[in-house]
Coordinates of C-alpha atoms and ligand atoms in Angstrom, one line a residue:
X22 CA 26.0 102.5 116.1
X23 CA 26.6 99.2 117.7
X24 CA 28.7 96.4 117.6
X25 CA 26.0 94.5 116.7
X26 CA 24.7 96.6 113.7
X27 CA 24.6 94.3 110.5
X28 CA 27.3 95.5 108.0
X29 CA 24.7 97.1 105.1
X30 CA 27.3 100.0 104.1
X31 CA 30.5 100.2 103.4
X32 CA 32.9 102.6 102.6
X33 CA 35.8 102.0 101.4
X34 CA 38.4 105.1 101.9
X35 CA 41.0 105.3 99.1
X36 CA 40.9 104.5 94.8
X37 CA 44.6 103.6 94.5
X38 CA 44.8 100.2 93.1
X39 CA 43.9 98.7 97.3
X40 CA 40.6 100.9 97.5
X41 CA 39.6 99.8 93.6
X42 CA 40.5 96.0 93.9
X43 CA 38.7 95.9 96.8
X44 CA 35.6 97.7 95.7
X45 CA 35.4 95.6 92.1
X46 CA 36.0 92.2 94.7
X47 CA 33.2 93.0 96.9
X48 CA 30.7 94.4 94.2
X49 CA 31.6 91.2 91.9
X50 CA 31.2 88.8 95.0
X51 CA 28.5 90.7 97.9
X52 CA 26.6 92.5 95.5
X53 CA 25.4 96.2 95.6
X54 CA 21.7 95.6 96.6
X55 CA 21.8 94.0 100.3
X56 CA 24.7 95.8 101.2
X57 CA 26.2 99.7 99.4
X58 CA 29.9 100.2 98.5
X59 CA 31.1 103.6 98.7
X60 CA 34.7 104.5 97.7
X61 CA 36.3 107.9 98.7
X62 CA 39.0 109.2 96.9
X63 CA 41.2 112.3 96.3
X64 CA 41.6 113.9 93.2
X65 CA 43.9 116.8 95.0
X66 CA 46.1 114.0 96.9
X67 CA 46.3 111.2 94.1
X68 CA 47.9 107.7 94.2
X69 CA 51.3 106.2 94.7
X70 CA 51.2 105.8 91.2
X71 CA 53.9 103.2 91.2
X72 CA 53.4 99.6 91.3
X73 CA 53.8 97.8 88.1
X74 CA 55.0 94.4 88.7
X75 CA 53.0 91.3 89.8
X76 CA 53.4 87.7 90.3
X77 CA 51.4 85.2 89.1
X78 CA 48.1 84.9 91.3
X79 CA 47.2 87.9 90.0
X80 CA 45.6 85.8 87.1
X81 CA 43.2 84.7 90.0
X82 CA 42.3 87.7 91.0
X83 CA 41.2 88.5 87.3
X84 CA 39.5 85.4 86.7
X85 CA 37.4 85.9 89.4
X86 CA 36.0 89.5 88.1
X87 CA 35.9 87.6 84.5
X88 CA 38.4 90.1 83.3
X89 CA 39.5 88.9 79.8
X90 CA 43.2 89.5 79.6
X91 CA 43.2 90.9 76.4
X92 CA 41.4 93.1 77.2
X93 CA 43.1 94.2 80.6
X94 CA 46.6 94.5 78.8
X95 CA 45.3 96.7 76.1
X96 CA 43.8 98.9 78.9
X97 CA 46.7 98.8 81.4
X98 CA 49.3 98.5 78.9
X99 CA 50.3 95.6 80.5
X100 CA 53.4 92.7 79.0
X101 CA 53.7 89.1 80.3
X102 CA 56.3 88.8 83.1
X103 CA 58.0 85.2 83.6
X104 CA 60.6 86.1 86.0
X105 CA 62.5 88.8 87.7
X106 CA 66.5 89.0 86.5
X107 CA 69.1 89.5 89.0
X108 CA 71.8 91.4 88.0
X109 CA 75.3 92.5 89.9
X110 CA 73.5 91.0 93.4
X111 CA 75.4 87.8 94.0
X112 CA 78.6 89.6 92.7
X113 CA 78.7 92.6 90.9
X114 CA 79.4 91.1 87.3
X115 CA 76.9 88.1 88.5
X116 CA 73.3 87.6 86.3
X117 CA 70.8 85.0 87.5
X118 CA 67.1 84.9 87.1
X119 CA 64.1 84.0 89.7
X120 CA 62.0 82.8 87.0
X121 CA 58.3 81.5 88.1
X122 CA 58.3 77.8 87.0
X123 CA 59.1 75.1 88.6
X124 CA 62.7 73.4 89.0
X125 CA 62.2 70.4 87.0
X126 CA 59.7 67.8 88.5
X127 CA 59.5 65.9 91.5
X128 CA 60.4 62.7 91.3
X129 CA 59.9 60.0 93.7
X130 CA 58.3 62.4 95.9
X131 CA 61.5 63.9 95.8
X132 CA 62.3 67.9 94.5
X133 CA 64.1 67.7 91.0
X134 CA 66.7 69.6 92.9
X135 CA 68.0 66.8 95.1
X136 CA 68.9 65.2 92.0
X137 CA 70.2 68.2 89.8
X138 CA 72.2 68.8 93.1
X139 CA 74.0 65.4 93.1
X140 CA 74.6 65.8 89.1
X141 CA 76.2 69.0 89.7
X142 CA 78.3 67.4 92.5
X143 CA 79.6 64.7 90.1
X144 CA 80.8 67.3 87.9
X145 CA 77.5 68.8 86.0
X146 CA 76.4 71.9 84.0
X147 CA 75.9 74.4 87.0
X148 CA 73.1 75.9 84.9
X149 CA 70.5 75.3 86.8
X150 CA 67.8 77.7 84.7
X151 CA 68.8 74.8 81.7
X152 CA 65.9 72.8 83.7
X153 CA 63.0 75.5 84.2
X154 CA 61.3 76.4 81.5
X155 CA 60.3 80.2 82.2
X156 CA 64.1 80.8 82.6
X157 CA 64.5 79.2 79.3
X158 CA 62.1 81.4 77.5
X159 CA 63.4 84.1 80.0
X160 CA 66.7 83.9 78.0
X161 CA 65.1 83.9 74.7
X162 CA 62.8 86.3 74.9
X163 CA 60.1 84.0 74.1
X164 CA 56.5 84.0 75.4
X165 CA 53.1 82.1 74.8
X166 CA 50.5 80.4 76.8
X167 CA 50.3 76.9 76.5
X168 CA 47.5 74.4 76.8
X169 CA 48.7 71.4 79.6
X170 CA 50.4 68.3 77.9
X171 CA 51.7 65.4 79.4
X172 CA 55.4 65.7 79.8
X173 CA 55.7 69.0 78.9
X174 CA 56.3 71.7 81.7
X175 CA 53.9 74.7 82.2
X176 CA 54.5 78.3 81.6
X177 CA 54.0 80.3 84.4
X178 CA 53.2 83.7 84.2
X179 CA 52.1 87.5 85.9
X180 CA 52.1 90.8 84.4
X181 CA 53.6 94.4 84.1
X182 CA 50.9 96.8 84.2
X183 CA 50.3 100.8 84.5
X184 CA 48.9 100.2 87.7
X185 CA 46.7 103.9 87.4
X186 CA 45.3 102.6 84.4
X187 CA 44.5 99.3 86.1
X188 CA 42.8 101.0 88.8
X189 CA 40.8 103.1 86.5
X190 CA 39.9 99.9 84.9
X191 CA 38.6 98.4 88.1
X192 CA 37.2 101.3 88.7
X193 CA 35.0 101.7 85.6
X194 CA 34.0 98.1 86.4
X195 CA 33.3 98.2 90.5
X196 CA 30.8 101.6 89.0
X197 CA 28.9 99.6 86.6
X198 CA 28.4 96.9 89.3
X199 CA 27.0 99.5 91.3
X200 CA 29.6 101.7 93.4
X201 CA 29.2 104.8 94.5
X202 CA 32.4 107.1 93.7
X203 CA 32.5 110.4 96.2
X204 CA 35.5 112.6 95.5
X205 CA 36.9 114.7 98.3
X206 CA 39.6 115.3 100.9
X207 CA 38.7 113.5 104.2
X208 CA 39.8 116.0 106.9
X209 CA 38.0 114.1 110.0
X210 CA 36.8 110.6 111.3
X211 CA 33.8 110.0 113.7
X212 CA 34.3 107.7 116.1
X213 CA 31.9 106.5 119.0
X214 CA 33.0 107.9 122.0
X215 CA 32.7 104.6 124.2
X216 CA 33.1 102.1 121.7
X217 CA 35.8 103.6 118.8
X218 CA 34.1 102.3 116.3
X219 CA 34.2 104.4 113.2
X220 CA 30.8 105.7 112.3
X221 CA 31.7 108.3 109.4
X222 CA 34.5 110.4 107.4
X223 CA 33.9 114.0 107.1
X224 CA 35.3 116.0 103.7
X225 CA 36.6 118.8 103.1
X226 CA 33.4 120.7 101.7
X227 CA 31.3 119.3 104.9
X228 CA 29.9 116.2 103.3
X229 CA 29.6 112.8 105.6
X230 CA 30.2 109.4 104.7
X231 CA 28.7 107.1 106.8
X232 CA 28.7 103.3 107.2
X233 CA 28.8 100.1 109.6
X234 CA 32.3 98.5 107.8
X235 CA 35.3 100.6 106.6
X236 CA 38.2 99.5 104.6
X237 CA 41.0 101.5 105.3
X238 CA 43.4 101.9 101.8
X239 CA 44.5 105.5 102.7
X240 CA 47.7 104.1 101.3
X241 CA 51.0 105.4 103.7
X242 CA 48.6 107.6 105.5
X243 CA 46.9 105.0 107.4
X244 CA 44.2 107.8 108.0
X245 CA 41.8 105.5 110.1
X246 CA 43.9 102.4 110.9
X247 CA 46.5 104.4 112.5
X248 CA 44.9 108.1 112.6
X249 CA 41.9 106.9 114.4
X250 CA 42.4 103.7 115.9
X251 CA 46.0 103.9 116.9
X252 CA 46.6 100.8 115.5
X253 CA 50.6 100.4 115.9
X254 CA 53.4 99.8 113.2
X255 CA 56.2 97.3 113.6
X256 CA 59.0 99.3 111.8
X257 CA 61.6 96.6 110.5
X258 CA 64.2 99.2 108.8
X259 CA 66.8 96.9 111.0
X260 CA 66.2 93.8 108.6
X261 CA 65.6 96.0 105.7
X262 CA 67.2 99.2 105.7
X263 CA 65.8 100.9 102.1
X264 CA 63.7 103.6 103.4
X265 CA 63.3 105.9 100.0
X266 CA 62.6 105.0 95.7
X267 CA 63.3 107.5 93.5
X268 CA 60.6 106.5 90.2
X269 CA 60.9 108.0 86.7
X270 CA 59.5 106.7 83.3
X271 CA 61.2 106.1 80.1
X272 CA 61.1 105.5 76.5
X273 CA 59.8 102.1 75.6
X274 CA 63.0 100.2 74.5
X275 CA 62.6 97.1 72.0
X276 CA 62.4 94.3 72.3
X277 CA 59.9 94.3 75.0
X278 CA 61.6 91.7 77.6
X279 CA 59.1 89.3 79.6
X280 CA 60.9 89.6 82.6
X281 CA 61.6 93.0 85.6
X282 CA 65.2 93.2 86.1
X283 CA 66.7 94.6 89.1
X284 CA 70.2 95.5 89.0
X285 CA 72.0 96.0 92.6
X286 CA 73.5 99.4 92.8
X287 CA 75.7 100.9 95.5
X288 CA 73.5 101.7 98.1
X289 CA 70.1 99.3 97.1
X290 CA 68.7 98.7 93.7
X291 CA 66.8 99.4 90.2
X292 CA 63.9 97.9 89.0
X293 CA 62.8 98.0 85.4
X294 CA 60.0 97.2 84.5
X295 CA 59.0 96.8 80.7
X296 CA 55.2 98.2 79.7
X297 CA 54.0 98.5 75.9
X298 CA 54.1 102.5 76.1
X299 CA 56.8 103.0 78.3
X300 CA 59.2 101.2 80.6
X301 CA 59.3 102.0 84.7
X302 CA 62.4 102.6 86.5
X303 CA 63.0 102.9 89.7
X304 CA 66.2 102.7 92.7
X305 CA 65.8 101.7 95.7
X306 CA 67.9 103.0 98.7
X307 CA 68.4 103.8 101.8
X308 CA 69.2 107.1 102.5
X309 CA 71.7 106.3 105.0
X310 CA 73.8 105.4 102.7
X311 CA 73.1 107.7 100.0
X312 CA 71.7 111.4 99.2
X313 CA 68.1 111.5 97.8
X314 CA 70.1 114.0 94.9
X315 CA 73.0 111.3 94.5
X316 CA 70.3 108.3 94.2
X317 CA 68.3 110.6 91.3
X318 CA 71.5 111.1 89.6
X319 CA 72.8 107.4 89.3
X320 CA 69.3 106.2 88.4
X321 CA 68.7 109.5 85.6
X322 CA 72.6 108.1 84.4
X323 CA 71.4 104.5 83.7
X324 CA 68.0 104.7 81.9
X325 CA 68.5 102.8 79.0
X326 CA 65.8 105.5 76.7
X327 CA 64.8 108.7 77.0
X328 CA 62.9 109.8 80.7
X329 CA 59.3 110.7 80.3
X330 CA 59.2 112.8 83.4
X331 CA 60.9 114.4 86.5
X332 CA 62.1 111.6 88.8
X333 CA 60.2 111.2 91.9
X334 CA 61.6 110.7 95.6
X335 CA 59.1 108.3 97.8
X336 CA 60.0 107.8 101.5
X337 CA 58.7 104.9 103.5
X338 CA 59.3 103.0 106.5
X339 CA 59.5 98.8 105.5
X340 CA 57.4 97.2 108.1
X341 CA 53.4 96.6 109.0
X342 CA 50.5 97.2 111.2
X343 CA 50.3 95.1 114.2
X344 CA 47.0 94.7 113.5
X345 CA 45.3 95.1 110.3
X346 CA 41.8 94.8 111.5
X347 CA 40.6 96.7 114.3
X348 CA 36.7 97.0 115.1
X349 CA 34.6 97.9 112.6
X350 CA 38.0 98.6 110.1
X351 CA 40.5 96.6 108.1
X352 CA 43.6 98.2 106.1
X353 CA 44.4 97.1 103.1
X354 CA 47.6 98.1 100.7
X355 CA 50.2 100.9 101.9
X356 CA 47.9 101.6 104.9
X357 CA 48.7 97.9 106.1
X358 CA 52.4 98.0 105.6
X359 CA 55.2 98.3 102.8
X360 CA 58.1 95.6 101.7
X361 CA 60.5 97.2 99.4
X362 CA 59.1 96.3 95.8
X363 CA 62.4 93.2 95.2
X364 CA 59.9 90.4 94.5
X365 CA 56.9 92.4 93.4
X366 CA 54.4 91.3 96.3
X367 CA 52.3 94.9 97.4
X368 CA 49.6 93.8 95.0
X369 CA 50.0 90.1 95.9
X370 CA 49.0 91.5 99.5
X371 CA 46.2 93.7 98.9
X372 CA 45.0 90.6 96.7
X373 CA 45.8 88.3 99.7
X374 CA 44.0 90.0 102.0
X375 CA 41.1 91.0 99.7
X376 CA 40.9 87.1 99.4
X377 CA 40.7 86.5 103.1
X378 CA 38.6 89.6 104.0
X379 CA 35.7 88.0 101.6
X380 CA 36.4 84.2 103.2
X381 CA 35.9 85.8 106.7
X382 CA 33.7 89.0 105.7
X383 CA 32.1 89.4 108.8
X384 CA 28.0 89.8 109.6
X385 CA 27.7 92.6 112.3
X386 CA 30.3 95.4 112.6
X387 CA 32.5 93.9 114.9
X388 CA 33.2 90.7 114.5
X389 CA 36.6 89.7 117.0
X390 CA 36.9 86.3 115.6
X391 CA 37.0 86.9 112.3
X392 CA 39.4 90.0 112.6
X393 CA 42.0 87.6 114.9
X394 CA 41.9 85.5 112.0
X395 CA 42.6 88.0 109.8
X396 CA 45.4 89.7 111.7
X397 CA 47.0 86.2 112.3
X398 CA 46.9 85.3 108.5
X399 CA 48.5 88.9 107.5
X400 CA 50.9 88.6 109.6
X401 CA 52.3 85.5 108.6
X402 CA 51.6 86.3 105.1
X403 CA 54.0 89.6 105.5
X404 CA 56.8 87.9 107.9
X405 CA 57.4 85.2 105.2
X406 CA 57.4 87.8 102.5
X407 CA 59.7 89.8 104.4
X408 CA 62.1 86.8 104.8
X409 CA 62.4 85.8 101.6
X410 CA 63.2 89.5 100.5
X411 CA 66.0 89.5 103.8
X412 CA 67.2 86.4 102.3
X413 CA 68.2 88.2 99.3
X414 CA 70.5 90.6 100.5
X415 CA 72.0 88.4 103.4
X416 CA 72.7 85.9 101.0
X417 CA 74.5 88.3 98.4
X418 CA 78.9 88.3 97.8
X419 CA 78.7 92.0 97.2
X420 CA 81.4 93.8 99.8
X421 CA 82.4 96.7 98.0
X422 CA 80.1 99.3 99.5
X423 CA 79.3 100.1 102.8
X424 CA 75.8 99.5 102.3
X425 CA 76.1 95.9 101.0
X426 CA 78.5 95.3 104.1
X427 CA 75.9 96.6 106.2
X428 CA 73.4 93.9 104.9
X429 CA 76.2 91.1 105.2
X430 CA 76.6 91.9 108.6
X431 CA 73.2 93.1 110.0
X432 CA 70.7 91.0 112.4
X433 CA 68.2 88.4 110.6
X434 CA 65.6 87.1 112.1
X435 CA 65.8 83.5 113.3
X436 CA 63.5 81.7 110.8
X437 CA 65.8 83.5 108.2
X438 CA 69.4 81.7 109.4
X439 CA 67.4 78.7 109.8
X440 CA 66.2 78.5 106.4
X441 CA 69.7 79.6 104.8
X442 CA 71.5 77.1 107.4
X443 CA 69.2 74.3 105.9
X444 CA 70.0 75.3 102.7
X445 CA 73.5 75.4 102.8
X446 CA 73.4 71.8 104.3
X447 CA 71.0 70.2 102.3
X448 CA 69.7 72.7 99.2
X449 CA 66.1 73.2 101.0
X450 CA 64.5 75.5 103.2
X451 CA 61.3 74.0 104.5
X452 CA 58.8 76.2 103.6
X453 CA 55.4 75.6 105.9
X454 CA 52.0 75.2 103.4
X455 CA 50.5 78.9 104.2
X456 CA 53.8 80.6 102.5
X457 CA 53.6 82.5 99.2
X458 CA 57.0 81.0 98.0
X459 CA 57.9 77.8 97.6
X460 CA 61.0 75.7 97.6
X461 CA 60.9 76.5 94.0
X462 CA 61.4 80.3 94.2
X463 CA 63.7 79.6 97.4
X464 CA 66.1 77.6 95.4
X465 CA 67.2 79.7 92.3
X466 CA 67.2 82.8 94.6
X467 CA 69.5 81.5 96.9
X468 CA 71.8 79.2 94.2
X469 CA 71.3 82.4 92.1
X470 CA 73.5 84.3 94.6
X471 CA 75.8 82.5 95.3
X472 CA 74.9 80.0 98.3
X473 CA 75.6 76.6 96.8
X474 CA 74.0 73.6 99.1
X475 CA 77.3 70.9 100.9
X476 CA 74.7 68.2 100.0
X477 CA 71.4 67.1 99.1
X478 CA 68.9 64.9 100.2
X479 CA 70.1 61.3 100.8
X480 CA 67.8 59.1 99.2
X481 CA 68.2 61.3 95.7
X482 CA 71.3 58.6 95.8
X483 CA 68.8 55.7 95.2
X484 CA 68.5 56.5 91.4
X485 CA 71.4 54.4 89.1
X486 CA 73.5 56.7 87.9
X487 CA 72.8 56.0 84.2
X488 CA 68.6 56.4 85.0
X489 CA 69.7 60.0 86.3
X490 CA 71.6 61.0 83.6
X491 CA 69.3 59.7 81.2
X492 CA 66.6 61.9 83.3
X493 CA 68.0 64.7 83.1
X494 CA 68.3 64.2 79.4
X495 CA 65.2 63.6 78.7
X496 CA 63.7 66.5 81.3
X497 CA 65.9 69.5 79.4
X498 CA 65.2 67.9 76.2
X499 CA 61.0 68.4 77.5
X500 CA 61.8 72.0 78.6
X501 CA 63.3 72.7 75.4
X502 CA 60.6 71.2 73.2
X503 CA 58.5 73.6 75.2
X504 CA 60.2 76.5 75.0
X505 CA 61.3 76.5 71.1
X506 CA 57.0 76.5 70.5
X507 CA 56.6 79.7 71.7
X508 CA 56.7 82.9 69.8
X509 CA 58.7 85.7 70.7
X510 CA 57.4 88.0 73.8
X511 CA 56.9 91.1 71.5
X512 CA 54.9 89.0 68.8
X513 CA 52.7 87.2 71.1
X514 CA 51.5 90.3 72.6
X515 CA 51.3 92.3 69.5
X516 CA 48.7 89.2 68.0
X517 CA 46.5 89.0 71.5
X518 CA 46.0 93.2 71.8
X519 CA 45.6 93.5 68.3
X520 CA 48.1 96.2 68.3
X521 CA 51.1 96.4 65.6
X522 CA 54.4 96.0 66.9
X523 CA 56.7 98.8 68.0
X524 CA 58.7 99.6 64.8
X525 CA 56.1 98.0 62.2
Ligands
LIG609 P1 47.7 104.7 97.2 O1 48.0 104.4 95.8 O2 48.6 105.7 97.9 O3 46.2 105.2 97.3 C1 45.7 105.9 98.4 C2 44.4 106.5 98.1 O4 43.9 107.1 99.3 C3 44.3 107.5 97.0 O5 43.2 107.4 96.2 C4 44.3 108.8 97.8 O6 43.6 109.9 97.1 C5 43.4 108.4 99.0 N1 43.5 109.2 100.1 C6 44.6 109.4 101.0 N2 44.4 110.3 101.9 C7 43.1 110.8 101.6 C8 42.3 111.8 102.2 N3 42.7 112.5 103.3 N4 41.0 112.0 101.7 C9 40.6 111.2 100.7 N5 41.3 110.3 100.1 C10 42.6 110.1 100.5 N6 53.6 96.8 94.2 C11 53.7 95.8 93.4 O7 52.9 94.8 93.5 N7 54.6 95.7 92.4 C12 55.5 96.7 92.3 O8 56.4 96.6 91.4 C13 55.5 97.8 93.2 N8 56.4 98.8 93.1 C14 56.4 99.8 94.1 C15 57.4 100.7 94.1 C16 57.4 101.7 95.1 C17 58.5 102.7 95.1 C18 56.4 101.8 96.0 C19 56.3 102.9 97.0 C20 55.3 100.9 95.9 C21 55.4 99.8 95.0 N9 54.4 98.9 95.0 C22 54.5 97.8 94.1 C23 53.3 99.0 95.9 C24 52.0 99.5 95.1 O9 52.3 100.7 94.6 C25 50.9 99.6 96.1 O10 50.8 98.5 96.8 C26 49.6 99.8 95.4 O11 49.7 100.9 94.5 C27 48.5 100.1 96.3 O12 48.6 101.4 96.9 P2 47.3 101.9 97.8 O13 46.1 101.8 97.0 O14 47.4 101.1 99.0 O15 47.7 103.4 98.1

């Protein structure tokens, strides 16, 4: 093959939920009659089989495979998510929410924040989830989706899924557009000998799979980004030190929250993640601070119903490729890199760079240009991820273990202290426009843990006093309006899957 070569097959090596989004994206948007899509999967080696929380451009994602969502929460199992809740991680009786909605509205081309900050200064409720609607409904327990009405915030929203059942579902779907499915162990790649370029896989039972394009969503194996082309990994335990998750299913516990908590423990934290069938728990550690056994133990201690399995230990190294595109290959999920699961982006990422692989899908099988683009939007897309999730545990009060003094007093990167430096002079961080979160997720993360801003922005002083307090009035009064129309979280869901509610 040649660099030249127009891409007419592809193969795409891996059916976790990477190699199936990917698949279902390119069969819904190239087609399957110019070009074929061939995915290669393991039966023997399996998935992650973890992954359950999202954020919201995952509706995106859906919308543009004309997935109903009805339908893709009866099959996935799925619940809404509005939020994540913080618990112990500013101090360790502390509770605050990241909720997805916006901090009040701009005003005066000026965030709401500016002038919740100088209220709060002159002696205001320090409540700042009072004035974002999610957190509102958060706290309530409330969900519904709601048509846009002037004056009346939004309700923004992701969801919980079995993410093996969502990848069967994509699967089912990528097949009936036309993908080919081969099942087998891939024990060798074929690579031109003066070029690299990847010509075919070769499976256990001596099949080949050939093709001009390959997508690489091997998961932690990396098998052709890093197996064959060498392709690198900037390790960043130093900023991030978890290196293990222990995972184990429960009971589903009513009522069904709209929200993934994550409770700080000694040495890292616990997700939980509420699905209709069951909920997903997980700790997150490193294991320098703790045993695999001991980590097991405490999470097995604090399920809150009964486990539904043995717990599971998985080890990985936080950091990413340096380059996620090489020749006639780009990685996708695990096999491009892994942040720690705090702010539920690995299937924002895959999504992401699905996204972008389409927008720069390239016409021959090397295509330099377009790859450099690639590798320069990935990485900015995982460094500011990665900051946000530093940000967390630099920010945080919590002293009492030697892990959380290890995160007070290890290294950040410089863009990090610049942000929190910002913050704590002014309340914001000034995110750039290509950056995932916004001021608005910054701001109740930070504020949430503890880090109140000295000041605000100066002209927020312009308003009269009695138009801002009449504001703010008439803003919570908006959010409230909002939230006391929606029904509760388990109803809502119970009506749109047609199922009958736990306990009925
Ligand atoms: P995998 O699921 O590992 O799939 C790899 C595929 O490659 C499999 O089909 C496997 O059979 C195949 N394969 C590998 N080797 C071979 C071979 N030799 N031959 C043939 N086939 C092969 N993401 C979120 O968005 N939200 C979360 O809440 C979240 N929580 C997480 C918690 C933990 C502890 C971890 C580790 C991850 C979490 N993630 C989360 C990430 C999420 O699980 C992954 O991003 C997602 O599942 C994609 O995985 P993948 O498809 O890249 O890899």
């Amino acid at each position: 093959m040649t660099p030249a070569d127009p891409v007419r097959d592809i193969v795409i090596v891996g059916g976790g939920t990477a190699g199936w989004m990917a698949a279902a994206a390119l069969a819904k948007v190239a087609g399957t009659r110019e070009r074929s899509i061939t995915v290669v999967e393991s039966d023997a080696i399996g998935t992650v089989g973890v992954g359950e929380a999202t954020i919201p451009p995952i509706q995106l994602f859906n919308k543009l495979l004309s997935i109903d969502e009805a339908d893709f929460l009866r099959a996935t199992q799925g619940s809404y998510k509005l939020g994540i809740q913080f618990v112990g991680w500013g101090r360790r009786d502390h509770v605050y929410m990241h909720p997805f909605g916006l901090f009040g509205p701009d005003m005066n081309g000026i965030a709401f924040s500016h002038y919740w900050l100088r209220a709060l200064k002159a002696g205001g409720d320090p409540d700042n989830h009072l004035f974002i609607a999610e957190g509102e409904a958060m706290r309530l327990n409330r969900f519904g989706r709601v048509p846009p009405s002037p004056g009346l915030p939004r309700i923004n929203y992701a969801y919980h899924f079995d993410a093996s059942l969502y990848a069967a579902h994509l699967r089912a779907y990528a097949e009936r557009l036309g993908v080919i499915r081969r099942e087998g162990k891939i024990v060798a790649v074929d690579q031109d000998g003066e070029s690299s370029l990847i010509r075919s896989v070769l499976l256990q039972d001596g099949r080949t799979v050939g093709g001009d394009f390959f997508i690489d969503c091997s998961g932690f194996a990396g098998l052709l980004i890093d197996g064959a082309l060498k392709a690198g990994y900037d390790d960043w335990t130093h900023w991030l030190p978890a290196n293990r998750a222990v995972a184990v299913p429960s009971e589903r516990v009513d009522p069904l929250t709209p929200y993934t908590r994550s409770t700080a423990r000694d040495a890292g934290w616990q997700w939980r993640i509420p699905l209709q069938h069951r909920t997903g728990n997980g700790y997150v550690f490193s294991d320098a601070f703790i045993s695999e056994d001991q980590a097991t133990r405490d999470l097995m201690e604090s399920l809150d119903g009964r486990a539904l399995g043995e717990p599971r230990v998985l080890r990985f190294t936080t950091g990413r490729r340096r380059k996620s595109w090489v020749g006639n290959c780009v990685a996708l999920g695990l096999a491009s890199g892994f942040l720690e699961p705090l702010e539920s982006t690995s299937i924002h990422l895959i999504q992401a760079a699905i996204s972008k692989l389409l927008a720069l899908f390239p016409a021959t099988a090397v295509d330099t240009r377009m790859a450099g683009l690639f590798n320069t939007f990935m990485d900015s897309q995982y460094e500011s991820v990665r900051d946000f999730i530093i940000a967390h545990y630099k920010v945080s009060q919590r002293d009492d273990t030697p892990f959380w003094r290890h995160c007070r007093d290890m290294p950040t990167p410089d863009t990090v202290q610049a942000r929190l430096d910002n913050f704590r002079a002014r309340g914001e961080v000034m995110v750039e426009n290509h950056e995932l979160f916004r001021e608005s997720n910054w701001f109740p993360v930070l504020y949430g843990q503890g880090l109140t801003p000295e000041g605000y922005h100066p002209l927020a002083d312009a308003m009269p006093e009695a138009e801002l307090a009449a504001t703010l009035v008439r803003i919570r009064q908006a959010i409230r309006s909002r939230v006391d129309e929606l029904p509760s979280h388990p109803d809502f869901l119970a009506r749109l899957c047609g199922t009958p509610r736990q306990g009925d």
